[in-house]
Amino acid sequence: MAKGFYISKPLGILGILLGVAAVCTIVALSVVYAQEKNKNAENSAATAQPPSATTTTPDPTIPDPTLPWNQYRLPRSLLPDSYRVLLRPYLSPNAQGLYVFWGNSTVRFTCQEATNVIIIHSKKLNYTSQQGHPVVLRGVGSSRAPAITRTELVERTQYLVVHLEESLAVGSQYEMDSEFQGELADDLAGFYRSEYMEGNVRKVVATTQMQPADARKSFPCFDEPSMKAVFNITLIHPRNLTALSNMLPTGPSVPFPEDPAWNITEFHPTPKMSTYLLAYIISEFKSVEEMSPNNVLIRIWARPNAVDEGHVTYAQSLTGPILNFFAQHYNTAYPLEKSDQIALPDFNAGAMENWGLVTYRESALLFDPEFSSIGNKERVVTVIAHELAHQWFGNLVTVDWWNDLWLNEGFASYVEYLGADYGEPTWNLKDLIVLNDVYHVMAVDALASSHPLTSPAGEINTPAQISEVFDTISYSKGASVLRMLSSFLTEDLFKKGLASYLHAFQYQTTVYQDLWKHLQEAVDSQSAVTLPASVSTIMDRWILQMGFPVITVDTSTGSISQEHFLLDPNATVNRPSEFNYLWIVPISSLKNGQQQQEYWLEGVQTAQSNLFQTTGDAWVLLNLNVTGYYQVNYDENNWRRIQAQLRTDPTAIPVINRAQVIKDSFNMATAQRLSVTLALDNTLFLIQETEYMPWQAALGSLDYFKLMFDRSEVYGPMKSYLRKQVEPLFSYFRDTTQNWTVRPLTLMEQYNEVNAISTACSSGLQECHTLVDTLFKRWMSNSSYNPIHPNLRSTVYCNAIALGGEAEWDFAWEQFRNATLVNEADKLRSALACSNQVWILNRYLSYTLNPDYIRRQDATSTITSIASNVVGQTLVWDFVRSNWKKLFEDYGGGSFSFANLIQGVTRRFSTEYELQQLEQFKQDNIETGFGSGTRALEQALEKTRANIKWVRDNKEAVLQWFTDNSQ
């Protein structure tokens, strides 16, 4: 599953900090949805309860933890073989105003251990009584089914429990039938509805999102990834609509005998697969199609208008080639006949890798050259690559349980750059992993409240705990350490081991040690690459320990040491490590611009090598292209020599490492391992830098300074310094783009053009203010013609709204309401949070509560973007504190959005008063709980304490430095 919410790369220093993903539902709308849920509960009670003689009351207040149906993990006594599922969604509301679906299913399973109880997942399904029970059980072949004594629905663990008179026989197969009704809600989970407007007509789509634990909301099933089975799906749908599922139909749709206005579409059986990869969709969507180079049917589906206007053309051009690239990369054929990609108006994540039917947010699949930016285009190619990578790694071979989710998502997050690079070979996309993933996740992994990539399976049980695993550690740290592994093994060896792993475990589930074993076999089969220890010995230290090392070099002696890096040096690490927070570290290096042989720091704290010893003006730089998952600190003399090199000839240091020098030094300063002024000195060379990555590294690092100081007297001199540094870059792009009328040639240049405008405007460069004001007013004077290039719209919109007032905001709001392309709507929605007027932001915050204004999938990111604006932060924090209990009760502990909201609203916290508020917030809501936001809250508390100390220790020095260097 792709990370959820996307913001174009180059929103600058004053641009709203929209990095937090909006991967789930809105955290408001509580009153409306409480009413709906109550109505649903009343309706269910009235219409679908089995007779009282055959059911029991819900589970008691204090459930007995020894009973298997009170445990969140399924027993292994029964294993599914296949399902037959028939579903009929109603795409108009019933008499109670609810959308519902009807279904029946038959699950065939084999008894592995004698048991007199059948435990199967079921969530929010209302069963129809059959033979006095909600299910019918029968034996297969010569097997005899015991009689059912009673059944119960256990809401807490989401089980349907069937108690039997006798035990099932080991080795025997059984089938269990059920008929049920569920709500086709707009909650973005399970079998749900998505809506869109076509002219003045509201259209409804029935669609699915099963991962991680919502297939059970669509039909009763053994809803764990290791419980793989074959699925036979049949859909009953209005005859003017198209039905899709993981597989192709067995033949043409046929009329539904009971109602000729409906058709029946039956699909081929799936391969053996996990429940979370199921998908079925009923819609009016259209498609374009072609055969891929490896003879797979490729179809891109979207709203009819989007297809007619060519918004699927770019995705169509990429999908077949990238699918073929991965088939060759894995040395394993794509196992299905077709690969559908479909853009949904309402979708909680970025995309979902359902086998053969990949679902996307519209912004992750649709591209319109007239309205979409280069960042939107990059988003499409990388998300497609991410999801297609999963078709093998995740779908063909699946992790046994969610504690190893990092292996699925980390792998796809790494190789998405390889697939995207194949799709757009001139963009140098592989370099972007350093800023987008490596350093992004290090900011979290450097906290004492971080966690290892994997954990014991027994620590991840509830749906909320499962949802919490879908975090930046699983995605971005997973990608970073696998990239490091591929680097020191070499890509060819990595691919060889990978292909062996996929062939050995196809249609099965694995644990991460299985991958280490096959990679080790690849290493053992040759002699060119030698390692200081086994793959498992090296990698377990990166997987089982949280955090990462800082490598410290003293170039006067060549000594080198490692230590667990913490942004707060006074933080207490309560999580023990069997490796004592020491790693086996592959170290690449440059000495005076010349690459040296690779060195291994072999799990010891200190060592010495002449590779790292220098004399005279020579300098050493470690971690070439940041392939290693660690940061580097040097003695002050070496830092000064690197600075001298950057001022005289920065090209002697590779562009990625120019970014690294900035990122590492700022992190060292935050951790009090380096003076903050030395880190700031590492930005002085930017006055002559035109490359994107060093500038982006600096802006990202200085974002922290903005968050800490934009409410203090430091911010004025800081803006003056940035204005001085960025003015040459602004002039460079003004001249090379012929006064902003043509775009630079390369992706990185186009990104840095936007950085130049964003930073120049936010730091107060008058020429930039005039530029954005003029462009926006030209658009306001003729709304039918937008003169702003799509690449520049995010930053022009944001800065024009920040500089303007009610008229600018209202115009942008009207354009947002009328936008037909989601990429354009997203740019406007983000920019609307840039206003500097409290009352406008307060009004905008109230709009997020109304689904007619802001889609549920977008509400969390909208609220977070308002919080990221210094003017709006207090508004959002007050809202969250006042409404937490109600929001949490209505939307449950499994929602991803709670973590994102806590992270977003607390990023500026740097005073004792804010810490007290945060601690009080925790205390006030301790009984309610925080669900998937639990870890985010602990991280916010830790970060706030660190921020308080950092500001206290550095404020005066930072103020003086910016004052001295802004002239």
mmCIF file of N, CA and C in Angstrom, residues 619-700:
data_model
loop_
_atom_site.group_PDB
_atom_site.id
_atom_site.type_symbol
_atom_site.label_atom_id
_atom_site.label_comp_id
_atom_site.label_asym_id
_atom_site.label_seq_id
_atom_site.Cartn_x
_atom_site.Cartn_y
_atom_site.Cartn_z
ATOM 1 N N TRP A 619 40.702 16.394 3.073
ATOM 2 C CA TRP A 619 39.460 16.132 3.805
ATOM 3 C C TRP A 619 38.961 14.731 3.491
ATOM 4 N N VAL A 620 38.187 14.187 4.411
ATOM 5 C CA VAL A 620 37.566 12.873 4.247
ATOM 6 C C VAL A 620 36.059 13.037 4.367
ATOM 7 N N LEU A 621 35.330 12.286 3.542
ATOM 8 C CA LEU A 621 33.869 12.312 3.607
ATOM 9 C C LEU A 621 33.367 10.875 3.544
ATOM 10 N N LEU A 622 32.542 10.478 4.511
ATOM 11 C CA LEU A 622 32.051 9.108 4.606
ATOM 12 C C LEU A 622 30.620 8.991 4.087
ATOM 13 N N ASN A 623 30.273 7.736 3.727
ATOM 14 C CA ASN A 623 28.915 7.365 3.304
ATOM 15 C C ASN A 623 28.595 7.960 1.934
ATOM 16 N N LEU A 624 29.333 7.507 0.948
ATOM 17 C CA LEU A 624 29.195 7.984 -0.419
ATOM 18 C C LEU A 624 27.774 7.742 -0.923
ATOM 19 N N ASN A 625 27.143 8.810 -1.405
ATOM 20 C CA ASN A 625 25.761 8.773 -1.902
ATOM 21 C C ASN A 625 24.751 8.297 -0.860
ATOM 22 N N VAL A 626 25.167 8.331 0.396
ATOM 23 C CA VAL A 626 24.308 7.980 1.529
ATOM 24 C C VAL A 626 23.627 6.620 1.292
ATOM 25 N N THR A 627 24.425 5.646 0.902
ATOM 26 C CA THR A 627 23.872 4.294 0.758
ATOM 27 C C THR A 627 23.774 3.601 2.108
ATOM 28 N N GLY A 628 24.541 4.044 3.091
ATOM 29 C CA GLY A 628 24.461 3.462 4.422
ATOM 30 C C GLY A 628 23.425 4.163 5.271
ATOM 31 N N TYR A 629 22.768 3.406 6.142
ATOM 32 C CA TYR A 629 21.741 3.974 7.010
ATOM 33 C C TYR A 629 22.394 4.434 8.326
ATOM 34 N N TYR A 630 23.157 5.504 8.212
ATOM 35 C CA TYR A 630 23.812 6.089 9.384
ATOM 36 C C TYR A 630 24.158 7.528 9.062
ATOM 37 N N GLN A 631 24.508 8.283 10.097
ATOM 38 C CA GLN A 631 24.962 9.653 9.905
ATOM 39 C C GLN A 631 26.409 9.771 10.366
ATOM 40 N N VAL A 632 27.053 10.871 9.962
ATOM 41 C CA VAL A 632 28.496 10.992 10.163
ATOM 42 C C VAL A 632 28.816 12.320 10.836
ATOM 43 N N ASN A 633 29.732 12.256 11.793
ATOM 44 C CA ASN A 633 30.272 13.456 12.433
ATOM 45 C C ASN A 633 31.795 13.409 12.328
ATOM 46 N N TYR A 634 32.411 14.576 12.223
ATOM 47 C CA TYR A 634 33.864 14.670 12.067
ATOM 48 C C TYR A 634 34.433 15.584 13.144
ATOM 49 N N ASP A 635 35.748 15.532 13.257
ATOM 50 C CA ASP A 635 36.416 16.549 14.057
ATOM 51 C C ASP A 635 36.206 17.908 13.383
ATOM 52 N N GLU A 636 36.294 18.981 14.157
ATOM 53 C CA GLU A 636 35.967 20.304 13.632
ATOM 54 C C GLU A 636 36.864 20.690 12.462
ATOM 55 N N ASN A 637 38.122 20.289 12.505
ATOM 56 C CA ASN A 637 39.033 20.639 11.408
ATOM 57 C C ASN A 637 38.572 20.040 10.086
ATOM 58 N N ASN A 638 38.092 18.791 10.128
ATOM 59 C CA ASN A 638 37.619 18.179 8.880
ATOM 60 C C ASN A 638 36.345 18.862 8.389
ATOM 61 N N TRP A 639 35.455 19.222 9.308
ATOM 62 C CA TRP A 639 34.276 19.982 8.905
ATOM 63 C C TRP A 639 34.687 21.276 8.206
ATOM 64 N N ARG A 640 35.659 21.975 8.752
ATOM 65 C CA ARG A 640 36.090 23.248 8.162
ATOM 66 C C ARG A 640 36.721 23.037 6.783
ATOM 67 N N ARG A 641 37.442 21.936 6.626
ATOM 68 C CA ARG A 641 38.057 21.661 5.317
ATOM 69 C C ARG A 641 36.985 21.311 4.277
ATOM 70 N N ILE A 642 35.924 20.602 4.716
ATOM 71 C CA ILE A 642 34.806 20.327 3.805
ATOM 72 C C ILE A 642 34.127 21.638 3.412
ATOM 73 N N GLN A 643 33.938 22.526 4.382
ATOM 74 C CA GLN A 643 33.336 23.834 4.076
ATOM 75 C C GLN A 643 34.174 24.616 3.075
ATOM 76 N N ALA A 644 35.494 24.570 3.247
ATOM 77 C CA ALA A 644 36.377 25.281 2.319
ATOM 78 C C ALA A 644 36.240 24.713 0.912
ATOM 79 N N GLN A 645 36.142 23.369 0.820
ATOM 80 C CA GLN A 645 35.966 22.738 -0.486
ATOM 81 C C GLN A 645 34.648 23.164 -1.121
ATOM 82 N N LEU A 646 33.587 23.232 -0.337
ATOM 83 C CA LEU A 646 32.282 23.633 -0.857
ATOM 84 C C LEU A 646 32.286 25.077 -1.349
ATOM 85 N N ARG A 647 33.054 25.932 -0.708
ATOM 86 C CA ARG A 647 33.087 27.336 -1.131
ATOM 87 C C ARG A 647 33.940 27.531 -2.380
ATOM 88 N N THR A 648 34.995 26.705 -2.528
ATOM 89 C CA THR A 648 35.891 26.902 -3.671
ATOM 90 C C THR A 648 35.457 26.109 -4.900
ATOM 91 N N ASP A 649 35.113 24.817 -4.708
ATOM 92 C CA ASP A 649 34.670 23.985 -5.834
ATOM 93 C C ASP A 649 33.734 22.902 -5.305
ATOM 94 N N PRO A 650 32.457 23.235 -5.156
ATOM 95 C CA PRO A 650 31.527 22.258 -4.569
ATOM 96 C C PRO A 650 31.374 20.993 -5.391
ATOM 97 N N THR A 651 31.676 21.027 -6.691
ATOM 98 C CA THR A 651 31.476 19.846 -7.536
ATOM 99 C C THR A 651 32.447 18.718 -7.202
ATOM 100 N N ALA A 652 33.496 19.003 -6.427
ATOM 101 C CA ALA A 652 34.401 17.935 -5.991
ATOM 102 C C ALA A 652 33.691 16.967 -5.048
ATOM 103 N N ILE A 653 32.600 17.409 -4.468
ATOM 104 C CA ILE A 653 31.785 16.568 -3.584
ATOM 105 C C ILE A 653 30.500 16.235 -4.332
ATOM 106 N N PRO A 654 30.153 14.955 -4.476
ATOM 107 C CA PRO A 654 28.943 14.585 -5.226
ATOM 108 C C PRO A 654 27.716 15.310 -4.683
ATOM 109 N N VAL A 655 26.750 15.541 -5.556
ATOM 110 C CA VAL A 655 25.610 16.364 -5.190
ATOM 111 C C VAL A 655 24.837 15.774 -4.017
ATOM 112 N N ILE A 656 24.687 14.437 -3.968
ATOM 113 C CA ILE A 656 23.977 13.831 -2.834
ATOM 114 C C ILE A 656 24.741 14.089 -1.548
ATOM 115 N N ASN A 657 26.063 14.031 -1.614
ATOM 116 C CA ASN A 657 26.842 14.256 -0.399
ATOM 117 C C ASN A 657 26.905 15.723 0.005
ATOM 118 N N ARG A 658 26.675 16.621 -0.943
ATOM 119 C CA ARG A 658 26.528 18.024 -0.549
ATOM 120 C C ARG A 658 25.266 18.184 0.304
ATOM 121 N N ALA A 659 24.227 17.465 -0.076
ATOM 122 C CA ALA A 659 23.018 17.445 0.760
ATOM 123 C C ALA A 659 23.303 16.778 2.099
ATOM 124 N N GLN A 660 24.081 15.698 2.067
ATOM 125 C CA GLN A 660 24.398 14.966 3.296
ATOM 126 C C GLN A 660 25.153 15.835 4.291
ATOM 127 N N VAL A 661 26.110 16.624 3.816
ATOM 128 C CA VAL A 661 26.885 17.495 4.698
ATOM 129 C C VAL A 661 25.945 18.405 5.492
ATOM 130 N N ILE A 662 24.931 18.922 4.827
ATOM 131 C CA ILE A 662 23.967 19.802 5.497
ATOM 132 C C ILE A 662 23.114 19.011 6.481
ATOM 133 N N LYS A 663 22.526 17.910 6.027
ATOM 134 C CA LYS A 663 21.614 17.156 6.885
ATOM 135 C C LYS A 663 22.329 16.599 8.111
ATOM 136 N N ASP A 664 23.480 15.974 7.906
ATOM 137 C CA ASP A 664 24.177 15.375 9.046
ATOM 138 C C ASP A 664 24.614 16.424 10.052
ATOM 139 N N SER A 665 25.135 17.537 9.567
ATOM 140 C CA SER A 665 25.634 18.535 10.506
ATOM 141 C C SER A 665 24.495 19.162 11.307
ATOM 142 N N PHE A 666 23.343 19.397 10.685
ATOM 143 C CA PHE A 666 22.213 19.945 11.435
ATOM 144 C C PHE A 666 21.713 18.945 12.473
ATOM 145 N N ASN A 667 21.713 17.672 12.115
ATOM 146 C CA ASN A 667 21.301 16.668 13.095
ATOM 147 C C ASN A 667 22.307 16.550 14.230
ATOM 148 N N MET A 668 23.596 16.659 13.907
ATOM 149 C CA MET A 668 24.604 16.647 14.963
ATOM 150 C C MET A 668 24.426 17.845 15.897
ATOM 151 N N ALA A 669 24.090 18.981 15.329
ATOM 152 C CA ALA A 669 23.875 20.170 16.153
ATOM 153 C C ALA A 669 22.648 19.999 17.045
ATOM 154 N N THR A 670 21.578 19.419 16.494
ATOM 155 C CA THR A 670 20.386 19.180 17.294
ATOM 156 C C THR A 670 20.701 18.266 18.479
ATOM 157 N N ALA A 671 21.561 17.296 18.239
ATOM 158 C CA ALA A 671 21.931 16.339 19.284
ATOM 159 C C ALA A 671 23.075 16.843 20.162
ATOM 160 N N GLN A 672 23.459 18.093 19.973
ATOM 161 C CA GLN A 672 24.522 18.732 20.765
ATOM 162 C C GLN A 672 25.873 18.041 20.592
ATOM 163 N N ARG A 673 26.095 17.448 19.435
ATOM 164 C CA ARG A 673 27.386 16.862 19.118
ATOM 165 C C ARG A 673 28.243 17.824 18.295
ATOM 166 N N LEU A 674 27.651 18.941 17.892
ATOM 167 C CA LEU A 674 28.306 19.909 17.021
ATOM 168 C C LEU A 674 27.673 21.259 17.318
ATOM 169 N N SER A 675 28.439 22.300 17.210
ATOM 170 C CA SER A 675 27.857 23.614 17.472
ATOM 171 C C SER A 675 26.862 23.968 16.381
ATOM 172 N N VAL A 676 25.786 24.620 16.791
ATOM 173 C CA VAL A 676 24.758 24.981 15.829
ATOM 174 C C VAL A 676 25.286 25.974 14.797
ATOM 175 N N THR A 677 26.238 26.785 15.187
ATOM 176 C CA THR A 677 26.781 27.751 14.234
ATOM 177 C C THR A 677 27.630 27.067 13.166
ATOM 178 N N LEU A 678 28.320 25.982 13.520
ATOM 179 C CA LEU A 678 29.078 25.253 12.500
ATOM 180 C C LEU A 678 28.124 24.640 11.477
ATOM 181 N N ALA A 679 27.011 24.100 11.961
ATOM 182 C CA ALA A 679 26.019 23.541 11.036
ATOM 183 C C ALA A 679 25.469 24.629 10.123
ATOM 184 N N LEU A 680 25.173 25.788 10.686
ATOM 185 C CA LEU A 680 24.682 26.891 9.862
ATOM 186 C C LEU A 680 25.730 27.339 8.856
ATOM 187 N N ASP A 681 27.007 27.267 9.245
ATOM 188 C CA ASP A 681 28.079 27.608 8.305
ATOM 189 C C ASP A 681 28.049 26.716 7.068
ATOM 190 N N ASN A 682 27.517 25.497 7.220
ATOM 191 C CA ASN A 682 27.455 24.574 6.082
ATOM 192 C C ASN A 682 26.419 24.992 5.043
ATOM 193 N N THR A 683 25.652 26.038 5.317
ATOM 194 C CA THR A 683 24.700 26.539 4.320
ATOM 195 C C THR A 683 25.245 27.754 3.565
ATOM 196 N N LEU A 684 26.405 28.255 3.957
ATOM 197 C CA LEU A 684 26.915 29.482 3.340
ATOM 198 C C LEU A 684 27.187 29.296 1.849
ATOM 199 N N PHE A 685 27.615 28.087 1.460
ATOM 200 C CA PHE A 685 27.962 27.855 0.053
ATOM 201 C C PHE A 685 26.741 27.896 -0.861
ATOM 202 N N LEU A 686 25.533 27.831 -0.292
ATOM 203 C CA LEU A 686 24.322 27.790 -1.118
ATOM 204 C C LEU A 686 24.143 29.051 -1.954
ATOM 205 N N ILE A 687 24.805 30.108 -1.605
ATOM 206 C CA ILE A 687 24.658 31.344 -2.369
ATOM 207 C C ILE A 687 25.120 31.165 -3.811
ATOM 208 N N GLN A 688 25.932 30.114 -4.039
ATOM 209 C CA GLN A 688 26.386 29.820 -5.407
ATOM 210 C C GLN A 688 25.913 28.447 -5.890
ATOM 211 N N GLU A 689 25.018 27.798 -5.143
ATOM 212 C CA GLU A 689 24.529 26.458 -5.486
ATOM 213 C C GLU A 689 23.231 26.569 -6.274
ATOM 214 N N THR A 690 23.120 25.770 -7.338
ATOM 215 C CA THR A 690 21.879 25.741 -8.117
ATOM 216 C C THR A 690 21.231 24.357 -8.156
ATOM 217 N N GLU A 691 21.867 23.354 -7.542
ATOM 218 C CA GLU A 691 21.309 21.996 -7.570
ATOM 219 C C GLU A 691 20.192 21.843 -6.539
ATOM 220 N N TYR A 692 19.245 20.979 -6.886
ATOM 221 C CA TYR A 692 18.065 20.788 -6.047
ATOM 222 C C TYR A 692 18.381 20.145 -4.708
ATOM 223 N N MET A 693 19.145 19.046 -4.689
ATOM 224 C CA MET A 693 19.260 18.262 -3.466
ATOM 225 C C MET A 693 19.928 19.024 -2.322
ATOM 226 N N PRO A 694 21.025 19.760 -2.537
ATOM 227 C CA PRO A 694 21.568 20.549 -1.421
ATOM 228 C C PRO A 694 20.585 21.609 -0.923
ATOM 229 N N TRP A 695 19.908 22.256 -1.850
ATOM 230 C CA TRP A 695 18.938 23.263 -1.436
ATOM 231 C C TRP A 695 17.785 22.632 -0.653
ATOM 232 N N GLN A 696 17.292 21.515 -1.139
ATOM 233 C CA GLN A 696 16.189 20.857 -0.441
ATOM 234 C C GLN A 696 16.622 20.381 0.939
ATOM 235 N N ALA A 697 17.853 19.891 1.044
ATOM 236 C CA ALA A 697 18.375 19.476 2.349
ATOM 237 C C ALA A 697 18.433 20.651 3.309
ATOM 238 N N ALA A 698 18.882 21.790 2.799
ATOM 239 C CA ALA A 698 18.980 22.974 3.652
ATOM 240 C C ALA A 698 17.599 23.459 4.064
ATOM 241 N N LEU A 699 16.675 23.532 3.128
ATOM 242 C CA LEU A 699 15.337 24.004 3.458
ATOM 243 C C LEU A 699 14.648 23.057 4.439
ATOM 244 N N GLY A 700 14.862 21.761 4.237
ATOM 245 C CA GLY A 700 14.287 20.803 5.179
ATOM 246 C C GLY A 700 14.882 20.949 6.570
#
